[in-house]
mmCIF file of C-alpha atoms and ligand atoms in Angstrom:
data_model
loop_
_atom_site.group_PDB
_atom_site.id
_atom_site.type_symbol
_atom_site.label_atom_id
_atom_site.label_comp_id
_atom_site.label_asym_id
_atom_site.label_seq_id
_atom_site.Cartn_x
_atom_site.Cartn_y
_atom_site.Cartn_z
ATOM 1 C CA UNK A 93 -81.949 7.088 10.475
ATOM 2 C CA UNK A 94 -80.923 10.600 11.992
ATOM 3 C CA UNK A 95 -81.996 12.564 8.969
ATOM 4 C CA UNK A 96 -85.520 10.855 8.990
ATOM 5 C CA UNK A 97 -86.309 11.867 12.812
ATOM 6 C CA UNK A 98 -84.932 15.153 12.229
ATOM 7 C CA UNK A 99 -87.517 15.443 9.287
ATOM 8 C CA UNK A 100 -90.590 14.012 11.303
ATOM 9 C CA UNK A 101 -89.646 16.319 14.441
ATOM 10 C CA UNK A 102 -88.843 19.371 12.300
ATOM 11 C CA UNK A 103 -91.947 22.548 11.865
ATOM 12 C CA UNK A 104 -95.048 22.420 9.210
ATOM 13 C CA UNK A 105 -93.529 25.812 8.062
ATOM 14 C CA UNK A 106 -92.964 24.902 4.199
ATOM 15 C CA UNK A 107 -89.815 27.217 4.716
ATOM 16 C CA UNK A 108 -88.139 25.028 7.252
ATOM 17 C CA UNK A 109 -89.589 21.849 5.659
ATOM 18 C CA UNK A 110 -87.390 22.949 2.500
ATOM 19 C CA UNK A 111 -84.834 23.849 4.449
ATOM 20 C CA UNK A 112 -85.022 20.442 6.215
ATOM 21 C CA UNK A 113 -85.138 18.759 3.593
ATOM 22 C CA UNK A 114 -82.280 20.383 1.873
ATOM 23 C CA UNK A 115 -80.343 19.608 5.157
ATOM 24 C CA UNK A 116 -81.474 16.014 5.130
ATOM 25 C CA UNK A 117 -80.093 15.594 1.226
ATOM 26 C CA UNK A 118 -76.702 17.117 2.459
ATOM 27 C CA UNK A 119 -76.695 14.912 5.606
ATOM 28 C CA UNK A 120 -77.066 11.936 3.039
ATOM 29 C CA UNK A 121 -74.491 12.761 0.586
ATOM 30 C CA UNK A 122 -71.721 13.421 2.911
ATOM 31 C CA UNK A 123 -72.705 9.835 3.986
ATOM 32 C CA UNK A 124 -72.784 8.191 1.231
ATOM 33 C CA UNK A 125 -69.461 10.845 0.326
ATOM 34 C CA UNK A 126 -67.930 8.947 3.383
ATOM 35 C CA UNK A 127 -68.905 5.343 3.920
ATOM 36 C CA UNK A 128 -68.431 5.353 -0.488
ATOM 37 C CA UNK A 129 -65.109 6.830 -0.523
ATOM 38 C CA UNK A 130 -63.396 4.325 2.377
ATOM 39 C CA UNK A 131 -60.500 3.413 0.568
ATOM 40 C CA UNK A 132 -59.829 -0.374 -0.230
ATOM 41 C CA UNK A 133 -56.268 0.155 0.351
ATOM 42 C CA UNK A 134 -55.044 -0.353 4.045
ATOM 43 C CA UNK A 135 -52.161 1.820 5.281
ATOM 44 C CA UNK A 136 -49.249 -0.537 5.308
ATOM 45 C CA UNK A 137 -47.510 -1.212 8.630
ATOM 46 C CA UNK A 138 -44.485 0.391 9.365
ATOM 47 C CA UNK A 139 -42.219 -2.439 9.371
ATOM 48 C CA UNK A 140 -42.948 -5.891 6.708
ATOM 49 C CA UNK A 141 -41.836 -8.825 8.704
ATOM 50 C CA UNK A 142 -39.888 -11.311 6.186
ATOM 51 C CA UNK A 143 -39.957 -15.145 7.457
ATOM 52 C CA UNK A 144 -36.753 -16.377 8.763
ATOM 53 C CA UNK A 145 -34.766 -18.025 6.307
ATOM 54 C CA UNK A 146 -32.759 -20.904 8.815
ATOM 55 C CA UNK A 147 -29.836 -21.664 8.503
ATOM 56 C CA UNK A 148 -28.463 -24.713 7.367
ATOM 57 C CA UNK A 149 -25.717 -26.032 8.819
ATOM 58 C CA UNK A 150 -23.777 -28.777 7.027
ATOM 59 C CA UNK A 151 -20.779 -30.492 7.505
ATOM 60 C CA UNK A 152 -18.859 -29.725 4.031
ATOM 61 C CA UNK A 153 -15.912 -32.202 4.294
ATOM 62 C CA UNK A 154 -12.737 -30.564 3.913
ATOM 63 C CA UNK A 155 -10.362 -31.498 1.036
ATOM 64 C CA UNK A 156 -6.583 -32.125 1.929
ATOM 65 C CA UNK A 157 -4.389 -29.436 0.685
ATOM 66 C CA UNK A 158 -0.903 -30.031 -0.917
ATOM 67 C CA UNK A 159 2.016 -28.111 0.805
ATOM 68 C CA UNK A 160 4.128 -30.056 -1.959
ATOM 69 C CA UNK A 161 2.037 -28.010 -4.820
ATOM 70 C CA UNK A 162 1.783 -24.909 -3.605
ATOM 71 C CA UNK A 163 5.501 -25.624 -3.026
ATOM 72 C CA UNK A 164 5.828 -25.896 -6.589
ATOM 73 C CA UNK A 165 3.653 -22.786 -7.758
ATOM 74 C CA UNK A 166 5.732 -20.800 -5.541
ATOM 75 C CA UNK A 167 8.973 -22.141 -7.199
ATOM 76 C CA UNK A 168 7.488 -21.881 -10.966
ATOM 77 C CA UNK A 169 7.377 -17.972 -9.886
ATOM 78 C CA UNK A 170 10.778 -17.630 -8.723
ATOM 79 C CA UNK A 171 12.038 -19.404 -11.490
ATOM 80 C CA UNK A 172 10.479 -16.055 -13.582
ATOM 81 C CA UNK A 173 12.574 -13.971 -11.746
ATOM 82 C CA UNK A 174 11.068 -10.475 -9.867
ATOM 83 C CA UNK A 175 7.896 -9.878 -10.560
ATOM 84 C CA UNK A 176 7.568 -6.257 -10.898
ATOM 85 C CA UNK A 177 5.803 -4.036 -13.354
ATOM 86 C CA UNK A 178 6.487 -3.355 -16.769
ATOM 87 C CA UNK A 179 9.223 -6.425 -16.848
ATOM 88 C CA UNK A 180 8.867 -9.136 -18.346
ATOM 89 C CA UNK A 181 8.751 -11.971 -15.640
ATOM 90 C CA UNK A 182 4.960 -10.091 -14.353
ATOM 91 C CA UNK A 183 3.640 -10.799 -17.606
ATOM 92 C CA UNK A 184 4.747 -14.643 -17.326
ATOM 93 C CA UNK A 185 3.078 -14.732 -13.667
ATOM 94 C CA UNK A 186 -0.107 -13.174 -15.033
ATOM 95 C CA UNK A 187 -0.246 -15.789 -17.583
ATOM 96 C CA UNK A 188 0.946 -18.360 -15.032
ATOM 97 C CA UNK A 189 -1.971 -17.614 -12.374
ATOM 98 C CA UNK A 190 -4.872 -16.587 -15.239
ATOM 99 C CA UNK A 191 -4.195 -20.425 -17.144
ATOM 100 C CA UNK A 192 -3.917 -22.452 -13.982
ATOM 101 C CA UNK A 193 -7.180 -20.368 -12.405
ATOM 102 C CA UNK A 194 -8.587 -21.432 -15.912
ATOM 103 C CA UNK A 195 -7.073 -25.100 -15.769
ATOM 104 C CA UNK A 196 -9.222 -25.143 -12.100
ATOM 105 C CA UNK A 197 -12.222 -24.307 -13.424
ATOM 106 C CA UNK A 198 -12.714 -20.341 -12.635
ATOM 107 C CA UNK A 199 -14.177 -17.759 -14.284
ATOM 108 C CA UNK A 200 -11.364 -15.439 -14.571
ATOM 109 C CA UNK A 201 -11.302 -11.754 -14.937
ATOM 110 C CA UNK A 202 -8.135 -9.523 -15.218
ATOM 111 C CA UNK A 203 -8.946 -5.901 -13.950
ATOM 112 C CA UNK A 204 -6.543 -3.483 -15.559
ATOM 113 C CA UNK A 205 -6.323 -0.115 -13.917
ATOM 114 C CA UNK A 206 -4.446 3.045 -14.424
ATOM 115 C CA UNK A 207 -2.862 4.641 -11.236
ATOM 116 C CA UNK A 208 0.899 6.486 -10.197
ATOM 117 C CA UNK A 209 4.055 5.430 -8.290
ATOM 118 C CA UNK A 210 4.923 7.335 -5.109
ATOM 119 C CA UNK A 211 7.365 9.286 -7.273
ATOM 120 C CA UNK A 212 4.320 10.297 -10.202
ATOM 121 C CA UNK A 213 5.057 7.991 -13.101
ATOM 122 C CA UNK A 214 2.155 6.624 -14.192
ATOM 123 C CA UNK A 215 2.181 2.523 -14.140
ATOM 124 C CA UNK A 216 -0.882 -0.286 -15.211
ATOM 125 C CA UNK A 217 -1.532 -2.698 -12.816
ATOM 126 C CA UNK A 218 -3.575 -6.020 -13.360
ATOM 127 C CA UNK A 219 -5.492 -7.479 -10.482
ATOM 128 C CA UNK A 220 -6.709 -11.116 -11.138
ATOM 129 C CA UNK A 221 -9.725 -12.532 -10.181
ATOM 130 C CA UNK A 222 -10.818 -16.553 -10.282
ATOM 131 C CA UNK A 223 -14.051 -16.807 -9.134
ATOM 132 C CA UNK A 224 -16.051 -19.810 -8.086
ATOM 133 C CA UNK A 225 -19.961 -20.107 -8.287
ATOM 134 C CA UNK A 226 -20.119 -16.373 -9.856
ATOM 135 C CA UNK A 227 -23.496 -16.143 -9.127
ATOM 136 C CA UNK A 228 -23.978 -17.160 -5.437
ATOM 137 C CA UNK A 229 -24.863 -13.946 -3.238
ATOM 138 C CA UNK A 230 -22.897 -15.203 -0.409
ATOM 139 C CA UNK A 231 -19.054 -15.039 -1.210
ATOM 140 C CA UNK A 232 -16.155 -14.629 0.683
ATOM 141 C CA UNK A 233 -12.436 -14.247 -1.031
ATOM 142 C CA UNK A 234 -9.478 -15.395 -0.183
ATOM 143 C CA UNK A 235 -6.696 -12.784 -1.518
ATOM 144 C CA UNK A 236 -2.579 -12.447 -2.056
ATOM 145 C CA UNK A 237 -0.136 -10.190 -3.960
ATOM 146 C CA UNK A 238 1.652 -11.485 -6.963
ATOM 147 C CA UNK A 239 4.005 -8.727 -7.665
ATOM 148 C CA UNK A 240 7.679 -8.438 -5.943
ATOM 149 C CA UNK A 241 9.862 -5.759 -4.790
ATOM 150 C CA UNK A 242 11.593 -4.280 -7.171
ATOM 151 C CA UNK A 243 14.468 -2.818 -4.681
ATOM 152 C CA UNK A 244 15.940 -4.758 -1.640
ATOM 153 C CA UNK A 245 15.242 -1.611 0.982
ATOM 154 C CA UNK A 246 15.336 -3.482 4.563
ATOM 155 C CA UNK A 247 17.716 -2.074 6.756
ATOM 156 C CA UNK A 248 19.058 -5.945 6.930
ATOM 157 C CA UNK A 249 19.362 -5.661 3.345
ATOM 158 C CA UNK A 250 23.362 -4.910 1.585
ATOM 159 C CA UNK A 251 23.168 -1.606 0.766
ATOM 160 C CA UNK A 252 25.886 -2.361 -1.947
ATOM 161 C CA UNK A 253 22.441 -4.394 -4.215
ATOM 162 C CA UNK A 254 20.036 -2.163 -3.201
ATOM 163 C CA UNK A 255 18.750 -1.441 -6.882
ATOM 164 C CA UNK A 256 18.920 -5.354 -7.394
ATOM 165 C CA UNK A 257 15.570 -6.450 -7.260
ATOM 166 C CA UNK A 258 14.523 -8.990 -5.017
ATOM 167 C CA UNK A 259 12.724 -12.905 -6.119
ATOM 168 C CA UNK A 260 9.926 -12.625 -3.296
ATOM 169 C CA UNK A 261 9.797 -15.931 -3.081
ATOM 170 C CA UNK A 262 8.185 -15.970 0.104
ATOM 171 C CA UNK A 263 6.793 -11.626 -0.274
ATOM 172 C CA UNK A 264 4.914 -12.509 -3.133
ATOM 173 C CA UNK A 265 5.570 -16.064 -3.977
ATOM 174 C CA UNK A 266 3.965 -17.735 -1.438
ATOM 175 C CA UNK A 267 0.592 -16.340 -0.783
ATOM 176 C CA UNK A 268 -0.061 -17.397 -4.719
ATOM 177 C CA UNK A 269 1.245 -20.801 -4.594
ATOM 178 C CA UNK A 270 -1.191 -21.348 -1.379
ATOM 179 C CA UNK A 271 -3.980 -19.587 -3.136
ATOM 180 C CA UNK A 272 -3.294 -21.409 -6.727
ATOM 181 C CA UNK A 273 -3.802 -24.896 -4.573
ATOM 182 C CA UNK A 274 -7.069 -23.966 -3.076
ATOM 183 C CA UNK A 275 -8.426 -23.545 -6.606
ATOM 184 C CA UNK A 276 -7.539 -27.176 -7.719
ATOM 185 C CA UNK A 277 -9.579 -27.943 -4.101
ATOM 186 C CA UNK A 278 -12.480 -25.926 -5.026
ATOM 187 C CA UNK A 279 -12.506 -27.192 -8.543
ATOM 188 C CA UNK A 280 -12.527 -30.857 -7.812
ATOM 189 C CA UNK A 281 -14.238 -30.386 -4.454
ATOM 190 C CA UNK A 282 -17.277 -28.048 -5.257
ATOM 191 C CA UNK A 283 -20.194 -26.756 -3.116
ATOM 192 C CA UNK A 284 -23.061 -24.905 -4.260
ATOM 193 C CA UNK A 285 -23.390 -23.001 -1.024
ATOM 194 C CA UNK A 286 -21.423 -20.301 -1.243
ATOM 195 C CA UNK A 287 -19.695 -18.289 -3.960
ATOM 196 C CA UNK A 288 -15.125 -18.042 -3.602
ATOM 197 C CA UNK A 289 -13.151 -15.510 -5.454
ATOM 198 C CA UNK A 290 -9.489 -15.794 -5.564
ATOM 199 C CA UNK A 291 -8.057 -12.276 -5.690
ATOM 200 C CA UNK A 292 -4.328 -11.637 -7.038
ATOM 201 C CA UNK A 293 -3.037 -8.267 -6.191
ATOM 202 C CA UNK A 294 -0.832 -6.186 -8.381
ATOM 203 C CA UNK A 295 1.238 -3.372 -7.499
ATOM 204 C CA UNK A 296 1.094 -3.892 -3.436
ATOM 205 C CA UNK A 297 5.198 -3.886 -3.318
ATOM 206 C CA UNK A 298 6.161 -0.773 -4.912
ATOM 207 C CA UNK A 299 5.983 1.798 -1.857
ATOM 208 C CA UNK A 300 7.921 4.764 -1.040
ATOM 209 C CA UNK A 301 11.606 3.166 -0.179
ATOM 210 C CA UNK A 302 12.573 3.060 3.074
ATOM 211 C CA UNK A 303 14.908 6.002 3.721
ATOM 212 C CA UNK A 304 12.894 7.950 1.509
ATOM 213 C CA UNK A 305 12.013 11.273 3.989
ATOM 214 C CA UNK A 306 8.416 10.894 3.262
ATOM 215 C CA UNK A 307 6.312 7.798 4.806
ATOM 216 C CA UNK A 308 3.279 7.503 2.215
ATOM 217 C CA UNK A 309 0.489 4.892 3.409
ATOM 218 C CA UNK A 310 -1.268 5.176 0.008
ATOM 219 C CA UNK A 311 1.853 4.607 -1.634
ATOM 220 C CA UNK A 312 1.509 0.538 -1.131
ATOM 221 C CA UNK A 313 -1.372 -1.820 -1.693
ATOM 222 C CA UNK A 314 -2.168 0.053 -5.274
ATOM 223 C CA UNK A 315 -4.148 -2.643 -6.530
ATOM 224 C CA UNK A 316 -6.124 -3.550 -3.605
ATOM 225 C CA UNK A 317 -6.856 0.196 -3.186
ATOM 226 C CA UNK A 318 -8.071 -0.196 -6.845
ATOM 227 C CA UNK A 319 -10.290 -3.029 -6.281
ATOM 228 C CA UNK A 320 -11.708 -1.682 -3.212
ATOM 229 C CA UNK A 321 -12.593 0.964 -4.822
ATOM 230 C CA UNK A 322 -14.061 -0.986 -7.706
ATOM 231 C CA UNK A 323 -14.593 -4.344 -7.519
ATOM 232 C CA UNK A 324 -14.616 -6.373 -10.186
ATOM 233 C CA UNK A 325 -18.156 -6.891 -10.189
ATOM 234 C CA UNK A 326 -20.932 -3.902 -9.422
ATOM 235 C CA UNK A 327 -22.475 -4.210 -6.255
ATOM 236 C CA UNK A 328 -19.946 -6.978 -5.195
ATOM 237 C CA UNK A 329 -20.356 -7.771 -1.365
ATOM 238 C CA UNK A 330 -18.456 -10.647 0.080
ATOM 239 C CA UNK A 331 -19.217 -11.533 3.832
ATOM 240 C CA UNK A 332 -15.350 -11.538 4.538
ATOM 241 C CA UNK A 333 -11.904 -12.292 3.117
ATOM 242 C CA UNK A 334 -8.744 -13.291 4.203
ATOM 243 C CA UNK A 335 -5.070 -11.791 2.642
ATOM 244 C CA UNK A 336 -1.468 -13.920 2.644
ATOM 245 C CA UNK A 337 0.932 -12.602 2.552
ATOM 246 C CA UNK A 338 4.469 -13.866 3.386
ATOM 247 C CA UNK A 339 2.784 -17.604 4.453
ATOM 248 C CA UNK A 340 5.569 -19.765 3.166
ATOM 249 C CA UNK A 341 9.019 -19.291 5.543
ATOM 250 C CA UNK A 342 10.435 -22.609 7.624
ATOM 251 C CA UNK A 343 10.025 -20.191 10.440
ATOM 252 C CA UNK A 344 6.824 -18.863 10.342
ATOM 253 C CA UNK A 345 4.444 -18.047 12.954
ATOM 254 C CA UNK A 346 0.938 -16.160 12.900
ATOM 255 C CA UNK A 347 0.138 -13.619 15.398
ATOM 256 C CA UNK A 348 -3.109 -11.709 15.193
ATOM 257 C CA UNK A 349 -2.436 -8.794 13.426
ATOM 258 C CA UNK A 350 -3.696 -5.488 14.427
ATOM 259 C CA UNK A 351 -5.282 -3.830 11.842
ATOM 260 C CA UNK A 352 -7.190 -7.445 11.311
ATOM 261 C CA UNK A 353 -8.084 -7.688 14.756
ATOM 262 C CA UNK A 354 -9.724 -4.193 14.653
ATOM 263 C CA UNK A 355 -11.636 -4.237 11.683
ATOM 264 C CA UNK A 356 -12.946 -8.191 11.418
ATOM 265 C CA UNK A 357 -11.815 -9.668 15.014
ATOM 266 C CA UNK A 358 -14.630 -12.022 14.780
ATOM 267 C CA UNK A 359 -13.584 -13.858 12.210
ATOM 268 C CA UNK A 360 -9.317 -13.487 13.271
ATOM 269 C CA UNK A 361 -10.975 -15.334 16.554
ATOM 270 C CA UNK A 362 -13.021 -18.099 13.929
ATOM 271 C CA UNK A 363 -9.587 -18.219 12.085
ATOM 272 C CA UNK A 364 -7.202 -18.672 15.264
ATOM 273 C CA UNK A 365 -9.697 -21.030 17.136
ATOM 274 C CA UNK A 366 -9.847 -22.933 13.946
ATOM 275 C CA UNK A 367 -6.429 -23.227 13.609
ATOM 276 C CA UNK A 368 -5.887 -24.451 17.363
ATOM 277 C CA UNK A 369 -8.586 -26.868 17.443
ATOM 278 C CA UNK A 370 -6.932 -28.778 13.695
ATOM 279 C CA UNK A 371 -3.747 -28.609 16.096
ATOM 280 C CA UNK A 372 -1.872 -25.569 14.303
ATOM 281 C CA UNK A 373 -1.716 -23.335 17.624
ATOM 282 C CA UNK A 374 1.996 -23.111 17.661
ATOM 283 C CA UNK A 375 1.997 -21.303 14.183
ATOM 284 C CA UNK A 376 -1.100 -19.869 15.051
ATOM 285 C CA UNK A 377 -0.560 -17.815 17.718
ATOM 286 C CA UNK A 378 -2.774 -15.728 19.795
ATOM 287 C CA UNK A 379 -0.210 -12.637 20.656
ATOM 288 C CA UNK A 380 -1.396 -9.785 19.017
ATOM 289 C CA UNK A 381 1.434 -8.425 16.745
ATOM 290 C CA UNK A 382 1.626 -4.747 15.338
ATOM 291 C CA UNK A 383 -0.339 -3.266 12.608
ATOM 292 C CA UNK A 384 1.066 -3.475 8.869
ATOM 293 C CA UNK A 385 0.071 -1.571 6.129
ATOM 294 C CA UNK A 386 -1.055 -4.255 4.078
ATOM 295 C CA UNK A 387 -3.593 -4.761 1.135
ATOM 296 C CA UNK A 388 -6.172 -5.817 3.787
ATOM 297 C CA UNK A 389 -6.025 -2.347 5.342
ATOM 298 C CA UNK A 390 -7.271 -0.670 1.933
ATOM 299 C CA UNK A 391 -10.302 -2.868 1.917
ATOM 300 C CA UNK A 392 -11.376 -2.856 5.367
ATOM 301 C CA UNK A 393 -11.285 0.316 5.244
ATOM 302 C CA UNK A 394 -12.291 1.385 1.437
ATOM 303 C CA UNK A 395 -14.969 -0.890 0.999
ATOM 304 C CA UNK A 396 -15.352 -2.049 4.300
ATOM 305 C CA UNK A 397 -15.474 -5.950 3.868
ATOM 306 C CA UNK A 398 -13.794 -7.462 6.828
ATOM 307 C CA UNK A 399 -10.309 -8.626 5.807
ATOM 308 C CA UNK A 400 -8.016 -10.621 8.127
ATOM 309 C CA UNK A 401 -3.961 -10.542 6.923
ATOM 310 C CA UNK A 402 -2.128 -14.402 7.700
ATOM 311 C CA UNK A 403 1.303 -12.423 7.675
ATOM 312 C CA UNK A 404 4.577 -13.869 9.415
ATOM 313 C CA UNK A 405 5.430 -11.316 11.949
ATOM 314 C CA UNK A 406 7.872 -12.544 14.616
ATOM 315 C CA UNK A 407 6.210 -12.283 17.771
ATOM 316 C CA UNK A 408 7.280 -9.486 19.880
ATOM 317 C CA UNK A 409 9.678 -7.720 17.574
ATOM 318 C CA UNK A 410 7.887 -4.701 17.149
ATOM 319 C CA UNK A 411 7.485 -3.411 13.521
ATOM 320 C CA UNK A 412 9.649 -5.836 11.665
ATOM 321 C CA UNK A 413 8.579 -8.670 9.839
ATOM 322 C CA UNK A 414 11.016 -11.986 9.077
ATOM 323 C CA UNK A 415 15.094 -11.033 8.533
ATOM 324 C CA UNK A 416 14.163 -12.203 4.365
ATOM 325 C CA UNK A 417 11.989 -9.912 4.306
ATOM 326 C CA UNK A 418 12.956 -6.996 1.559
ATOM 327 C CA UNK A 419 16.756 -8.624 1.001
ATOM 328 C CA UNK A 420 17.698 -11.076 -1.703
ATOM 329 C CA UNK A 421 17.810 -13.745 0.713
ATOM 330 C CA UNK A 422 13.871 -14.009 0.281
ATOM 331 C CA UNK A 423 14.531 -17.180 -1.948
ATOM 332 C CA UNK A 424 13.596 -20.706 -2.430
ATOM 333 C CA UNK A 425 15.850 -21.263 0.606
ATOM 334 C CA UNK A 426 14.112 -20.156 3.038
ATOM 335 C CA UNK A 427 10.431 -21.585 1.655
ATOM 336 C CA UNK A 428 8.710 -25.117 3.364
ATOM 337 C CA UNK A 429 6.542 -27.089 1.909
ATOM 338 C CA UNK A 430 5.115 -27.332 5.378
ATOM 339 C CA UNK A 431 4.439 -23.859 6.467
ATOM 340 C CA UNK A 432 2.451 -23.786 3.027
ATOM 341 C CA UNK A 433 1.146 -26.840 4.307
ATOM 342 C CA UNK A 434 0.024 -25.721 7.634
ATOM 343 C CA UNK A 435 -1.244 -22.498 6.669
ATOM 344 C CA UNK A 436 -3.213 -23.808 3.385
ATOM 345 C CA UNK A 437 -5.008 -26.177 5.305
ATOM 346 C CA UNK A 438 -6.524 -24.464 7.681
ATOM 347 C CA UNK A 439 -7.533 -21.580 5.197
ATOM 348 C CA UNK A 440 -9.159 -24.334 2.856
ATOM 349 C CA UNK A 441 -10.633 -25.312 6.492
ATOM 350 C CA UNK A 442 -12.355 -21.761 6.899
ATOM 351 C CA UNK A 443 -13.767 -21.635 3.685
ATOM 352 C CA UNK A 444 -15.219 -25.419 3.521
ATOM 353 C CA UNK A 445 -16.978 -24.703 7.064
ATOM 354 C CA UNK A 446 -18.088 -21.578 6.255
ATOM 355 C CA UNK A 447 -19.456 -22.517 2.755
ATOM 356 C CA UNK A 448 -21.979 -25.119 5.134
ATOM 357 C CA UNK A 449 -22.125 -22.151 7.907
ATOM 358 C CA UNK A 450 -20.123 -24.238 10.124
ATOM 359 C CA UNK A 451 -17.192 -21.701 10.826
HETATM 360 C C1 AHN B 247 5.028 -1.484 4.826
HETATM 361 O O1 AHN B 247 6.175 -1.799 4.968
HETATM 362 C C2 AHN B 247 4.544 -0.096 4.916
HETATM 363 N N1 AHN B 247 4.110 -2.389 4.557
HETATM 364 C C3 AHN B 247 4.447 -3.755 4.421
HETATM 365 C C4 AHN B 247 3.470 -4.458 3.591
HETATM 366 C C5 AHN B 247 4.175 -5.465 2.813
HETATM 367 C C6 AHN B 247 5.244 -5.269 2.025
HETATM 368 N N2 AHN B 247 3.871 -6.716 2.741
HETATM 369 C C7 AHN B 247 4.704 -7.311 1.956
HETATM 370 N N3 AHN B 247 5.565 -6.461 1.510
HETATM 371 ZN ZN1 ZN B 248 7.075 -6.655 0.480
#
């Protein structure tokens, strides 16, 4: 070794041999202090490569929805009367959706939450959630309001019954009856692939009226802003969802809604090339129609989970929505079994191909 050369090399004075020696020694230790102390431990690369999970792709057939029953859920709400808080008729439609989401097999939660009117009076809203496969990781949720107007503020509205509440059979009504049918579907048609929740809005109706000076965004959409906020389960991360709302008039058609198109166009374009290629391209419709402030607005952009809105919006009448909307004449009269139909089946279509990553 070096040490030993340097000693056999080194001067006969006993001084230097001492001090050669004592060199030597040091030499050694800080050898030994070197090559001993190596730790075992390698630094750990920068990045940890994971293995790729594939995906599997499986053709999940899709179950045929019932425009006649969601027909009849929408009905069995009118028949309640308006729906708005603190009456009577929104506790019946709680109980209505919470027994038939427990009839279909859910696992039901009803989030209660304290919050304030436009005007400041305080109100409790109930959101209700029916969730299917609670513990998958991958979800989406499919989402509606269940509470109705409780004034009749459209400028097509009579003036004279302004302060007479309105049924919402078709604001209200109809999104619920669709959503209520896809629960029998995913109750006698289960997957284990993916997780569903059902989401039933509260409080999305009662914004700031019309003619009131004031135009207050926040003012709408109180229970989606709610849930957005806090969902009803921690941590709660769905890959997308999709919001009815106003799905069940003779005359509807689907354009792709703005605020949808900007914050979860990829899956508006999944939605309305679905919907074209199952032969439903005349409802769906590929004009783009004007933003609303709907309860898909507060979660794309509270929590940030894409949200598409299926909301009739005649096509190129900027701003308005269908001539029931906000007026009494949003009754059974104006509701089709086969706009339910249409618009039912190709949501049950979306979330049967992308439970077997087909969409
Ligand atoms: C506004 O009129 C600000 N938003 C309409 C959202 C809505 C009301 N959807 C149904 N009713
Ligand atoms: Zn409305």
């Amino acid at each position: 070794m070096l040490y030993v050369s340097f000693i056999s090399t080194s001067s006969k004075t006993r001084s230097v041999k001492r001090f050669s020696l004592f060199l030597s020694t040091l030499l050694f230790l800080v050898s030994v202090a070197v090559i001993g102390c190596k730790p075992d431990v390698k630094t750990p690369p920068a990045v940890v490569t994971v293995p790729e999970v594939p995906l599997v792709k499986r053709t999940i057939p899709v179950p045929a929805f019932s425009g006649d029953s969601a027909y009849a859920h929408v009905a069995a709400q009118v028949a309640m009367g308006p729906r708005y808080a603190n009456t009577k008729a929104h506790e019946q439609v709680r109980a209505y959706i919470t027994s038939t989401l427990e009839r279909y097999g859910a696992k039901v939660t009803v989030q209660d939450f304290k919050t304030k009117f436009y005007d400041g009076t305080s109100v409790t809203g109930y959101n209700i959630i029916g969730s299917y496969n609670p513990d998958s990781t991958k979800r989406v949720f499919l989402s509606a309001h269940y509470d109705t107007r409780p004034i009749a503020d459209s400028p097509l509205a009579d003036p004279k019954r302004y302060n007479e509440p309105i049924l919402g059979a078709d604001d209200g009504g109809s999104g619920v009856g669709a959503l209520l049918e896809i629960a029998r579907l995913l109750h006698e048609n289960p997957f284990p692939e993916m997780g569903v929740d059902l989401v039933f809005f509260d409080l999305e109706d009662n914004g700031n009226p019309e003619y009131s000076n004031e135009s207050d965004t926040y003012s709408w959409a109180l229970g989606s802003q709610h849930w957005a906020k806090s969902p009803h389960v921690s941590g709660y991360s769905p890959k997308f969802g999709v919001l009815l709302d106003m799905v069940g008039a003779k005359d509807a058609v689907f354009g792709r809604e703005g605020y949808s198109k900007y914050y979860a166009g990829q899956y508006q374009n999944k939605i309305w090339n679905l919907a074209k290629k199952m032969g439903q391209g005349e409802r769906f419709v590929d004009a783009e129609v004007s933003p609303v402030t709907d309860d898909h607005y507060f979660i794309n952009t509270i929590a940030g989970w894409p949200t598409v809105d299926i909301i009739y919006k005649p096509i190129g009448k900027d701003g308005g929505f269908g001539s029931h909307w906000h007026t009494h004449n949003d009754n059974m009269d104006i509701i089709s079994a086969e706009t339910l139909q249409s618009v039912g089946q190709v949501v049950t279509a979306v979330v049967y191909r992308e439970a077997g990553n087909m969409l």
